[in-house]
Short mmCIF file of C-alpha atoms in Angstrom, two decimals:
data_model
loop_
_atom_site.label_atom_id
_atom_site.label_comp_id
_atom_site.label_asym_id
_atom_site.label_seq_id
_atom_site.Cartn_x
_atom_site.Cartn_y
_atom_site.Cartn_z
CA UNK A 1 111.08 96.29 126.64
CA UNK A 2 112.37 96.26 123.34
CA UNK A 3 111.49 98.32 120.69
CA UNK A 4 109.50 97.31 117.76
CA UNK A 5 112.14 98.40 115.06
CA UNK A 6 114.67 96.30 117.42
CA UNK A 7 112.67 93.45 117.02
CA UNK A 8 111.89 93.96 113.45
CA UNK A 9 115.44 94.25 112.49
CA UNK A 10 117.18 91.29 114.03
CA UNK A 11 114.27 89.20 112.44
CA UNK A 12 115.22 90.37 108.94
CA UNK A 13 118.50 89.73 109.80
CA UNK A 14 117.54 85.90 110.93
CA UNK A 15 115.39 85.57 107.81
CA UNK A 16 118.41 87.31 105.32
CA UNK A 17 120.41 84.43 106.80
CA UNK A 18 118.11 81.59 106.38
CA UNK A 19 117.85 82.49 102.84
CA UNK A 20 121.05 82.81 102.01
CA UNK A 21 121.56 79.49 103.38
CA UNK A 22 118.41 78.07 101.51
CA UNK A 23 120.26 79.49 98.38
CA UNK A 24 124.02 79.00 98.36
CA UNK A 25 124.28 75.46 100.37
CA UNK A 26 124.37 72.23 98.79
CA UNK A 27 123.44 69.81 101.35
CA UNK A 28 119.65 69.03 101.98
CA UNK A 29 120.30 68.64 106.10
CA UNK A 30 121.71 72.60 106.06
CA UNK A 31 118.80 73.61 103.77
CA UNK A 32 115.74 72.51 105.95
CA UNK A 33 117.83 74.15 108.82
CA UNK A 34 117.45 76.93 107.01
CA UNK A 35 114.23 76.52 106.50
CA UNK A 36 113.59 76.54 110.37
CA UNK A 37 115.47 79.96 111.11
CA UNK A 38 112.88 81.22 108.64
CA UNK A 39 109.65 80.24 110.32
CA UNK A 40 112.34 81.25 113.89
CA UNK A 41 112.33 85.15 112.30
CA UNK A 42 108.43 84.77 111.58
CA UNK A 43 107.49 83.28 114.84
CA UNK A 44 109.70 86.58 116.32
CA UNK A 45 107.63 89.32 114.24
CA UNK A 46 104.40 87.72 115.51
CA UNK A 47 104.92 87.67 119.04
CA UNK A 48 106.48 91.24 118.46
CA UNK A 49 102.97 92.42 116.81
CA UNK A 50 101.00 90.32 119.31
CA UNK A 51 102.77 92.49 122.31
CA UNK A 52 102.83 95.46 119.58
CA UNK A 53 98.72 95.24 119.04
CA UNK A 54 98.45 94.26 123.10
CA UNK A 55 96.74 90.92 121.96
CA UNK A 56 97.29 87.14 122.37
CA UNK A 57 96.61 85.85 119.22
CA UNK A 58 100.43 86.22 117.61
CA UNK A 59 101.34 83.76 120.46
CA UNK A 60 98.55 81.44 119.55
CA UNK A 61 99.44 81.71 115.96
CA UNK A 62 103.50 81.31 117.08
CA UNK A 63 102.26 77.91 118.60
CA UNK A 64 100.56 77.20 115.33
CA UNK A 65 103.58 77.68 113.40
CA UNK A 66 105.84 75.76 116.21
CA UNK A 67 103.72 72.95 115.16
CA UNK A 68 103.87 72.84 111.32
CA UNK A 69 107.48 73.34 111.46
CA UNK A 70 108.02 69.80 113.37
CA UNK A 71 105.55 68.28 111.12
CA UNK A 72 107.58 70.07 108.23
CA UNK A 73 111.24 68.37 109.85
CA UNK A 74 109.97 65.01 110.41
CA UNK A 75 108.64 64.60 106.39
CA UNK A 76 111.76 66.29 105.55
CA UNK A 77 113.86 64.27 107.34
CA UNK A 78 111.80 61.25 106.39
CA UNK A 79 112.65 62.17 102.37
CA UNK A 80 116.36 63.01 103.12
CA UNK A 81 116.55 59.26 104.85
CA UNK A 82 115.04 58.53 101.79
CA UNK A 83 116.69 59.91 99.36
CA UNK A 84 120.06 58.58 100.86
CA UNK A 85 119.09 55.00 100.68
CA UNK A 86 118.40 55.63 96.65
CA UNK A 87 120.83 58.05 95.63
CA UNK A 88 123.61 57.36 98.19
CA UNK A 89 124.12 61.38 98.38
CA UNK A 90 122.45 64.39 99.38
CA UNK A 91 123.57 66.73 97.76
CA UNK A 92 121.17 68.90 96.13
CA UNK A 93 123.02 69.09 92.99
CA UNK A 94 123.28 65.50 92.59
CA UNK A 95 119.15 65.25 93.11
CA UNK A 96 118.20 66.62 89.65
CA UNK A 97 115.92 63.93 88.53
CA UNK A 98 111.87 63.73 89.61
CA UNK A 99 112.08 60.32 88.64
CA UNK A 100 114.98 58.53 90.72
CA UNK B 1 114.29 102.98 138.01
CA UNK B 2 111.39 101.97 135.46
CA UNK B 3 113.35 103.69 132.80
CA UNK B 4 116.51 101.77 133.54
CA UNK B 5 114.87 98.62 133.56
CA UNK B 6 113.30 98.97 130.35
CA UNK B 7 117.03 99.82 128.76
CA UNK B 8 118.21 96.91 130.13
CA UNK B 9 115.30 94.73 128.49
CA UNK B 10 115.88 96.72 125.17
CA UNK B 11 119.67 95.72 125.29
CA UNK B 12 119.25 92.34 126.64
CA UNK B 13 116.73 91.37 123.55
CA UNK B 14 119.74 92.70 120.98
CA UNK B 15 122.26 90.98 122.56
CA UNK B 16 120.32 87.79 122.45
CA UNK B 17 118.84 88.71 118.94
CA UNK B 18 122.58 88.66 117.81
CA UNK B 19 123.91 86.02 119.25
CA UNK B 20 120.61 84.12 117.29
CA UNK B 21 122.28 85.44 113.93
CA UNK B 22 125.93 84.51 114.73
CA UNK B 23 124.66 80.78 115.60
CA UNK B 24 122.79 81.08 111.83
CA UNK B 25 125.46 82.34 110.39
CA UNK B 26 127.68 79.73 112.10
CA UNK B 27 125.12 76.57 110.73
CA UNK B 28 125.38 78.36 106.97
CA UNK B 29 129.20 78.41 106.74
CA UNK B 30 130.60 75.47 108.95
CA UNK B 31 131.92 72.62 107.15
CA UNK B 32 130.81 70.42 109.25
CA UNK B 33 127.26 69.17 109.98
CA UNK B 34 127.57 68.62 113.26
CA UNK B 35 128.74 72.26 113.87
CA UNK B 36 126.08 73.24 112.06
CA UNK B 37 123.84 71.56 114.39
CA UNK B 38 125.05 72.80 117.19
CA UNK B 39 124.97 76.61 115.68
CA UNK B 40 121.17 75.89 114.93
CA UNK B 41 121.29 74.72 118.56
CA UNK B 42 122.61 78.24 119.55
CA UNK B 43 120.46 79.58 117.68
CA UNK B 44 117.54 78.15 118.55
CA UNK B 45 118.50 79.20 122.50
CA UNK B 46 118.98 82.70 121.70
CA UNK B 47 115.85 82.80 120.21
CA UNK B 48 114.19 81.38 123.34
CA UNK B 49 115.80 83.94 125.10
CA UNK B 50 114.82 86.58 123.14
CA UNK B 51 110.89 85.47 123.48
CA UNK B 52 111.44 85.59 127.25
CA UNK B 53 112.59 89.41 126.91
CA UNK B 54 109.34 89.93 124.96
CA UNK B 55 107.38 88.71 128.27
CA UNK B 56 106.30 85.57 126.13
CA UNK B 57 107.01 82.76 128.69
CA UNK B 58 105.55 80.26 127.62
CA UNK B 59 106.57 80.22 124.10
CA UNK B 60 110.39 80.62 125.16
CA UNK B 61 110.00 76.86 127.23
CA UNK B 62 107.83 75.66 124.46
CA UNK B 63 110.90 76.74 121.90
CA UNK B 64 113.01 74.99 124.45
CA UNK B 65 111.25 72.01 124.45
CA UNK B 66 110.42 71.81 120.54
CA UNK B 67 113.66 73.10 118.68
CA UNK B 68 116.65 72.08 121.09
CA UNK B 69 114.67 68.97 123.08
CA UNK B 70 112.83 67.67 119.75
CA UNK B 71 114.32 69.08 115.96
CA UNK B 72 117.78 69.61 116.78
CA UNK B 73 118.19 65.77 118.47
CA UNK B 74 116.21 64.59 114.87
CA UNK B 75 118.63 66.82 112.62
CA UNK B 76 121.75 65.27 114.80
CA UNK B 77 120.18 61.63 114.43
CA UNK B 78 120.10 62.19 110.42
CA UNK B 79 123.28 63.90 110.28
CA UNK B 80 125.09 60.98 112.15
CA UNK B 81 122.66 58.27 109.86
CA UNK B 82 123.82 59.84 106.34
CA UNK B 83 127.87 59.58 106.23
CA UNK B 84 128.66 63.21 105.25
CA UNK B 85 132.40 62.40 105.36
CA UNK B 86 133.12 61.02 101.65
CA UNK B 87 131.11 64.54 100.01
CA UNK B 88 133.40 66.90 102.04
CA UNK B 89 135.62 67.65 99.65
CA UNK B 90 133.37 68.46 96.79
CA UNK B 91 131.96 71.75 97.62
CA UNK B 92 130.32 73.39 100.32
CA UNK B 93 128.24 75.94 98.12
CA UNK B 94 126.42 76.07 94.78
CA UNK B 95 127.44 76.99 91.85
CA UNK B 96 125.19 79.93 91.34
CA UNK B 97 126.30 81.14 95.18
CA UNK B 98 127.45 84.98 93.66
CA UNK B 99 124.00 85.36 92.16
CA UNK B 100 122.05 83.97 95.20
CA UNK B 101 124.02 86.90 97.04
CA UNK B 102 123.57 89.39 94.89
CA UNK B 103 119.43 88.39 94.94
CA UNK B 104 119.64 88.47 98.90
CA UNK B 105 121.23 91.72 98.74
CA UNK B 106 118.96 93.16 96.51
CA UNK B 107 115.71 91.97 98.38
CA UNK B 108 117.52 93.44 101.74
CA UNK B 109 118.36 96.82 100.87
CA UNK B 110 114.52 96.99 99.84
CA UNK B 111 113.68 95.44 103.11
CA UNK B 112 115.40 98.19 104.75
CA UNK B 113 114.42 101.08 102.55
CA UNK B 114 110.66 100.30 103.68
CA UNK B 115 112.15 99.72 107.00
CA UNK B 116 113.39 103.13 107.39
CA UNK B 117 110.63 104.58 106.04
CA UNK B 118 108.14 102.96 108.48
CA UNK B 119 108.09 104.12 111.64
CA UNK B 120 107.08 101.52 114.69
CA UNK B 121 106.05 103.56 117.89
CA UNK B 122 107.65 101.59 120.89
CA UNK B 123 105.62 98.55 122.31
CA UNK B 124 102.78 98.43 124.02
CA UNK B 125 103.80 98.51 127.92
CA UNK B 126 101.23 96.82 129.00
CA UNK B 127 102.31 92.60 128.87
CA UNK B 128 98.65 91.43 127.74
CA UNK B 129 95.21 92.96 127.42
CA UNK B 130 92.83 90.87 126.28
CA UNK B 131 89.24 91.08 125.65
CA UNK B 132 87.00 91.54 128.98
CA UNK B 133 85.80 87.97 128.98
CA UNK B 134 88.98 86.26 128.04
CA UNK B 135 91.05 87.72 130.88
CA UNK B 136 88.52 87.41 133.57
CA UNK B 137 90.19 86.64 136.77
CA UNK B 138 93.65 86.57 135.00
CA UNK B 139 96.68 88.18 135.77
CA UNK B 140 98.23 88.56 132.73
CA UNK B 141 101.51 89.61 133.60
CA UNK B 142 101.97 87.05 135.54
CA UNK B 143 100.01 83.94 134.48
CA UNK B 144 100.63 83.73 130.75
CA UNK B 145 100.35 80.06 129.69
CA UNK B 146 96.99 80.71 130.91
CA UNK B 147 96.53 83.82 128.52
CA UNK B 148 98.08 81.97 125.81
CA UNK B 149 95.78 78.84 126.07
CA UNK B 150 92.70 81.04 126.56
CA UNK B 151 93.39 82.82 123.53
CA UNK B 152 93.79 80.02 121.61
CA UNK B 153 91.38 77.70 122.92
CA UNK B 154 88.73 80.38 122.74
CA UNK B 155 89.39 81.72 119.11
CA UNK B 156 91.34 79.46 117.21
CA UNK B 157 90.07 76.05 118.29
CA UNK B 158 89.96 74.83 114.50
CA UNK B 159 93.25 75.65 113.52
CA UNK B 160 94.85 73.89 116.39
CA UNK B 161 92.44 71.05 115.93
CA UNK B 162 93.72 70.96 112.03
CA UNK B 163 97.19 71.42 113.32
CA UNK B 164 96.69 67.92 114.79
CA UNK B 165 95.25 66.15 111.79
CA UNK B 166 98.54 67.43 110.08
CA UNK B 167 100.98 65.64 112.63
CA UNK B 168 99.16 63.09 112.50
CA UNK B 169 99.53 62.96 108.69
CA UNK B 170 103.01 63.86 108.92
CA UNK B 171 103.67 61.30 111.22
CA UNK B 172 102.22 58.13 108.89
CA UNK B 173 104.02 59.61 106.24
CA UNK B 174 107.14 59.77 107.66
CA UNK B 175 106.90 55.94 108.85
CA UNK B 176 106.08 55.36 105.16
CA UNK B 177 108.94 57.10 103.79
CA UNK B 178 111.24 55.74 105.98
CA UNK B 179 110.20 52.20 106.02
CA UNK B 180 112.14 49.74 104.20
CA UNK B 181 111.21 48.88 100.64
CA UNK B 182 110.43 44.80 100.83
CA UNK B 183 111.35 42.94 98.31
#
């Protein structure tokens, strides 16, 4: 079995990298990508603490977040479809305006 | 012999662990979308495997099925709807990249200052133990869709039932952001 500091380690590392991403890329596809290696890293530390605490609930709660995140994809999605049909880009630094 | 096989778990979940933050590190700096895709793709496997070497079964296929059957087909459906070609040239990165890094640095070298100052005994041995009543008749090493669905049908029946309302919602809006503005 792996050890808890194992586990704890290459899900900072997922989450470092998701952030970075969220931070330094421009396009709005890579960004919500991003977005999903950060719930990835979470859903890791709870099933770690789950086995950790020698409950089931971190699974439970893993399926929980398995769920929001596809809910999360498909509005995202929806608005990046969106925004490309009124803006023609998307690129985050092109998407300044709250108003289109 | 139970010794070695709990090294080999121990090294197996690294090596998969890794190869999860080469395929993120391969979606954040490929030029292409696609390839980014299909690092998130990796990514997304290595992860499943990596839930498999923490005895979580059924959430490894259920990763399978979500992320790599469901997301990553919707991410490479938008990628090929939005032409990504004519932007290729004008920048992969922000502006304000060196200060993003320098933030992300910052915020992991006092991630692993608490790290290395908290100590995590190894994990529990035992797969599963559950409360008496919940793992009546259950083998939980062995049957552990059924532990998972116990546990969350027997203490977290709201949130799953909320969880649905919120697809649901996500689903109309979706169709409504999507749809076609009539004229």
């Amino acid at each position: 079995m792996a050890s808890m500091n194992t586990v704890l380690f290459i899900s900072f590392l997922l989450f470092s990298v998701g952030v970075a991403g969220v931070l330094i890329r421009r396009n709005a596809l890579v960004i919500l990508m991003c977005v999903e290696l950060m719930l990835n890293a979470a859903n890791l530390n709870l099933i770690a603490f789950a086995r950790h605490a020698g409950t089931v609930a971190g699974q439970a709660f893993a399926l929980l977040v398995m769920g929001l995140a596809a809910a999360e994809v498909a509005i995202g999605l929806a608005l990046v479809v969106a925004l490309y049909r009124k803006r023609d880009t998307i690129q985050v630094d092109n998407i300044n305006l709250l108003k289109g | 012999m139970e010794h070695l096989m709990t090294s080999i778990g121990s090294h197996l979940f690294l090596v998969f662990g890794l190869l999860a933050v080469a395929g993120a590190v391969s979606l954040v700096f490929s030029k292409n979308a696609v390839h980014s895709v299909v690092g998130f793709l990796f990514s997304m496997l290595s992860v499943a495997a990596c839930y498999l070497c923490l005895s979580a079964e059924f959430l490894a296929v259920a990763q399978l099925l979500v992320y790599a059957g469901g997301i990553v087909v919707l991410f490479l459906f938008v990628v090929m709807l939005v032409e990504l070609t004519k932007y290729k040239e004008s920048g992969l990165f922000q502006r304000q990249t060196a200060w993003a890094v320098a933030a992300v640095t910052v915020g992991a070298v006092a991630f692993i200052t608490v790290f290395w100052k908290t100590v995590f005994g190894p994990s529990a041995t035992v797969a599963l133990t559950l409360d008496a009543g919940l793992a009546q008749g259950l083998d939980v090493a062995t049957q552990n869709s059924q532990a998972v669905s116990r546990g969350m049908f027997a203490g977290y029946l709201l949130p799953f039932e909320i969880l649905s309302v919120i697809l649901l919602v996500a689903l109309v809006g979706a169709v409504t952001l999507a749809k076609k503005e009539r004229v």
